mmCIF file of C-alpha atoms in Angstrom:
data_model
loop_
_atom_site.group_PDB
_atom_site.id
_atom_site.type_symbol
_atom_site.label_atom_id
_atom_site.label_comp_id
_atom_site.label_asym_id
_atom_site.label_seq_id
_atom_site.Cartn_x
_atom_site.Cartn_y
_atom_site.Cartn_z
ATOM 1 C CA MET A 12 -166.831 -54.775 1.434
ATOM 2 C CA ASN A 13 -170.063 -52.925 2.080
ATOM 3 C CA LYS A 14 -172.699 -55.460 3.128
ATOM 4 C CA ARG A 15 -176.174 -54.691 1.846
ATOM 5 C CA LEU A 16 -179.777 -55.614 2.584
ATOM 6 C CA LEU A 17 -180.887 -58.422 0.256
ATOM 7 C CA ILE A 18 -184.482 -57.926 -0.910
ATOM 8 C CA ILE A 19 -186.219 -60.985 -2.353
ATOM 9 C CA GLY A 20 -189.835 -61.074 -3.470
ATOM 10 C CA PRO A 21 -192.271 -62.165 -6.140
ATOM 11 C CA LYS A 22 -193.811 -59.814 -8.682
ATOM 12 C CA GLY A 23 -195.906 -57.132 -7.007
ATOM 13 C CA SER A 24 -194.317 -57.510 -3.580
ATOM 14 C CA GLY A 25 -193.022 -53.936 -3.394
ATOM 15 C CA SER A 26 -189.289 -54.656 -3.490
ATOM 16 C CA ARG A 27 -188.489 -51.413 -5.302
ATOM 17 C CA ILE A 28 -190.684 -49.357 -2.947
ATOM 18 C CA ILE A 29 -188.976 -50.880 0.088
ATOM 19 C CA ALA A 30 -185.521 -50.411 -1.442
ATOM 20 C CA GLN A 31 -186.325 -46.765 -2.150
ATOM 21 C CA ALA A 32 -187.296 -46.283 1.525
ATOM 22 C CA VAL A 33 -184.133 -48.018 2.771
ATOM 23 C CA GLU A 34 -181.971 -46.044 0.355
ATOM 24 C CA GLN A 35 -183.725 -42.861 1.577
ATOM 25 C CA THR A 36 -184.110 -41.457 -1.905
ATOM 26 C CA ASP A 37 -186.944 -39.704 -3.689
ATOM 27 C CA LYS A 38 -185.681 -40.982 -7.020
ATOM 28 C CA PRO A 39 -187.722 -44.037 -8.096
ATOM 29 C CA ILE A 40 -185.746 -47.242 -8.411
ATOM 30 C CA ARG A 41 -186.130 -48.574 -11.912
ATOM 31 C CA LYS A 42 -187.234 -52.078 -12.729
ATOM 32 C CA VAL A 43 -184.534 -54.214 -14.313
ATOM 33 C CA ALA A 44 -184.256 -57.856 -15.348
ATOM 34 C CA ASN A 45 -180.921 -58.355 -13.562
ATOM 35 C CA LEU A 46 -179.753 -57.957 -9.995
ATOM 36 C CA LEU A 47 -179.841 -54.332 -8.938
ATOM 37 C CA TYR A 48 -177.065 -53.221 -6.589
ATOM 38 C CA ASN A 49 -177.715 -49.957 -4.772
ATOM 39 C CA LYS A 50 -175.740 -48.326 -1.972
ATOM 40 C CA LYS A 51 -177.600 -50.154 0.836
ATOM 41 C CA THR A 52 -179.636 -52.810 -0.994
ATOM 42 C CA ILE A 53 -179.514 -55.634 -3.500
ATOM 43 C CA ILE A 54 -182.828 -56.227 -5.272
ATOM 44 C CA VAL A 55 -183.408 -59.700 -6.659
ATOM 45 C CA PRO A 56 -185.690 -59.613 -9.721
ATOM 46 C CA SER A 57 -188.862 -61.666 -9.332
ATOM 47 C CA GLN A 58 -187.798 -63.768 -12.342
ATOM 48 C CA TYR A 59 -184.967 -65.215 -10.226
ATOM 49 C CA LEU A 60 -187.504 -66.466 -7.700
ATOM 50 C CA GLU A 61 -189.817 -67.841 -10.390
ATOM 51 C CA SER A 62 -187.045 -69.917 -12.003
ATOM 52 C CA PRO A 63 -185.841 -72.811 -9.817
ATOM 53 C CA TRP A 64 -182.488 -72.945 -11.613
ATOM 54 C CA MET A 65 -181.820 -69.347 -10.449
ATOM 55 C CA HIS A 66 -182.333 -70.130 -6.750
ATOM 56 C CA LYS A 67 -178.641 -70.973 -6.333
ATOM 57 C CA HIS A 68 -177.804 -67.401 -7.402
ATOM 58 C CA ILE A 69 -180.152 -65.969 -4.766
ATOM 59 C CA ILE A 70 -178.556 -68.203 -2.124
ATOM 60 C CA ALA A 71 -175.055 -67.116 -3.182
ATOM 61 C CA LEU A 72 -176.006 -63.446 -2.718
ATOM 62 C CA GLN A 73 -176.069 -63.869 1.048
ATOM 63 C CA GLN A 74 -172.278 -63.520 0.924
ATOM 64 C CA GLU A 75 -172.764 -59.859 0.018
ATOM 65 C CA ALA A 76 -175.587 -59.150 2.473
ATOM 66 C CA HIS A 77 -175.895 -58.582 6.204
ATOM 67 C CA GLN A 78 -179.610 -59.414 6.260
ATOM 68 C CA ALA A 79 -182.319 -60.617 3.862
ATOM 69 C CA LEU A 80 -185.948 -59.660 3.464
ATOM 70 C CA PHE A 81 -188.363 -62.265 2.153
ATOM 71 C CA LEU A 82 -191.301 -60.265 0.819
ATOM 72 C CA LEU A 83 -194.747 -61.805 0.613
ATOM 73 C CA PRO A 84 -197.586 -59.734 -0.890
ATOM 74 C CA ILE A 85 -200.998 -60.527 0.583
ATOM 75 C CA GLN A 86 -202.874 -59.604 -2.601
ATOM 76 C CA SER A 87 -201.319 -62.522 -4.481
ATOM 77 C CA MET A 88 -201.026 -65.678 -2.444
ATOM 78 C CA LYS A 89 -199.382 -67.696 -5.211
ATOM 79 C CA LYS A 90 -196.646 -69.934 -3.783
ATOM 80 C CA SER A 91 -193.530 -68.159 -5.023
ATOM 81 C CA TYR A 92 -190.944 -69.631 -2.669
ATOM 82 C CA PRO A 93 -190.067 -73.323 -2.430
ATOM 83 C CA PRO A 94 -190.791 -74.963 0.953
ATOM 84 C CA ASN A 95 -188.039 -74.313 3.521
ATOM 85 C CA PHE A 96 -186.104 -72.104 1.080
ATOM 86 C CA ALA A 97 -185.054 -69.822 3.957
ATOM 87 C CA GLN A 98 -183.348 -72.691 5.778
ATOM 88 C CA VAL A 99 -180.232 -72.470 3.574
ATOM 89 C CA PHE A 100 -179.519 -68.845 4.513
ATOM 90 C CA ARG A 101 -176.957 -68.112 7.229
ATOM 91 C CA ILE A 102 -177.706 -64.404 7.592
ATOM 92 C CA PRO A 103 -180.572 -62.922 9.624
ATOM 93 C CA LEU A 104 -183.886 -63.150 7.771
ATOM 94 C CA VAL A 105 -187.000 -61.043 8.103
ATOM 95 C CA GLY A 106 -190.313 -62.005 6.565
ATOM 96 C CA VAL A 107 -192.152 -58.933 5.309
ATOM 97 C CA ILE A 108 -195.862 -59.171 4.584
ATOM 98 C CA THR A 109 -196.591 -56.373 2.116
ATOM 99 C CA TYR A 110 -199.959 -54.919 1.239
ATOM 100 C CA LYS A 111 -201.768 -51.847 0.075
ATOM 101 C CA THR A 112 -204.454 -50.453 2.375
ATOM 102 C CA ASP A 113 -207.283 -51.608 0.090
ATOM 103 C CA ASP A 114 -206.009 -55.222 0.062
ATOM 104 C CA TYR A 115 -205.607 -55.661 3.817
ATOM 105 C CA SER A 116 -207.582 -58.290 5.703
ATOM 106 C CA GLU A 117 -206.806 -60.330 8.810
ATOM 107 C CA GLU A 118 -207.541 -63.537 6.899
ATOM 108 C CA ARG A 119 -204.942 -62.669 4.242
ATOM 109 C CA VAL A 120 -202.375 -61.800 6.904
ATOM 110 C CA LEU A 121 -202.920 -65.153 8.625
ATOM 111 C CA LYS A 122 -202.433 -66.957 5.293
ATOM 112 C CA ALA A 123 -199.263 -64.956 4.676
ATOM 113 C CA GLU A 124 -197.937 -65.840 8.141
ATOM 114 C CA ARG A 125 -198.536 -69.541 7.424
ATOM 115 C CA SER A 126 -196.742 -69.156 4.086
ATOM 116 C CA LEU A 127 -193.753 -67.563 5.817
ATOM 117 C CA LYS A 128 -193.537 -70.564 8.143
ATOM 118 C CA GLU A 129 -193.643 -72.902 5.115
ATOM 119 C CA ILE A 130 -190.788 -70.924 3.567
ATOM 120 C CA GLY A 131 -188.801 -71.451 6.768
ATOM 121 C CA ILE A 132 -189.143 -68.058 8.453
ATOM 122 C CA LYS A 133 -190.374 -69.013 11.870
ATOM 123 C CA ARG A 134 -189.550 -66.015 14.016
ATOM 124 C CA LYS A 135 -189.299 -62.418 12.912
ATOM 125 C CA HIS A 136 -191.755 -60.904 10.480
ATOM 126 C CA ILE A 137 -193.313 -57.500 10.007
ATOM 127 C CA GLN A 138 -196.212 -56.035 8.035
ATOM 128 C CA VAL A 139 -195.666 -53.072 5.737
ATOM 129 C CA ASP A 140 -198.360 -50.990 4.068
ATOM 130 C CA LEU A 141 -196.720 -49.946 0.794
ATOM 131 C CA THR A 142 -199.003 -46.900 0.581
ATOM 132 C CA ASP A 143 -198.105 -45.575 4.058
ATOM 133 C CA GLU A 144 -195.050 -43.336 3.954
ATOM 134 C CA LYS A 145 -194.736 -43.367 7.752
ATOM 135 C CA GLY A 146 -194.624 -47.166 7.777
ATOM 136 C CA LEU A 147 -191.934 -47.206 5.122
ATOM 137 C CA LEU A 148 -189.873 -44.598 6.975
ATOM 138 C CA THR A 149 -189.855 -46.702 10.145
ATOM 139 C CA LEU A 150 -188.883 -49.859 8.271
ATOM 140 C CA GLU A 151 -185.168 -49.293 8.945
ATOM 141 C CA LYS A 152 -185.863 -49.193 12.696
ATOM 142 C CA HIS A 153 -187.507 -52.616 12.527
ATOM 143 C CA LEU A 154 -184.575 -53.958 10.518
ATOM 144 C CA ASN A 155 -182.008 -52.661 13.042
ATOM 145 C CA MET A 156 -180.177 -50.704 10.375
ATOM 146 C CA LYS A 157 -178.175 -47.525 10.850
#
């Protein structure tokens, strides 16, 4: 079975933009209400994260993934993840603080880093400017993907 990158994030976190970069395609990834399986990625719709009764489905998806990204947009600091949600995952996790150049501030990044710790991601996290093509192209390097 081909293990994929599991991408989890609230509305506006850039999951489709990141998936498009990982998939290395120019074709935009469409927004859907259900799980979206691509060649290298699985995108979890934000509705799954917003509904506590769907969390068990997100957790079960780790069986099909080699790594998971927990996206956290700095422009919306609404608490989207339950505390310590990441603790139940047994695959490598990467916290990804997403932003657009106009939204960036050190204060917002520090808040996002604290939120990642509350979620249970204590070690590895990266920052990705969703408007910077170079940053998106180097994302795979940071994720140790082939």
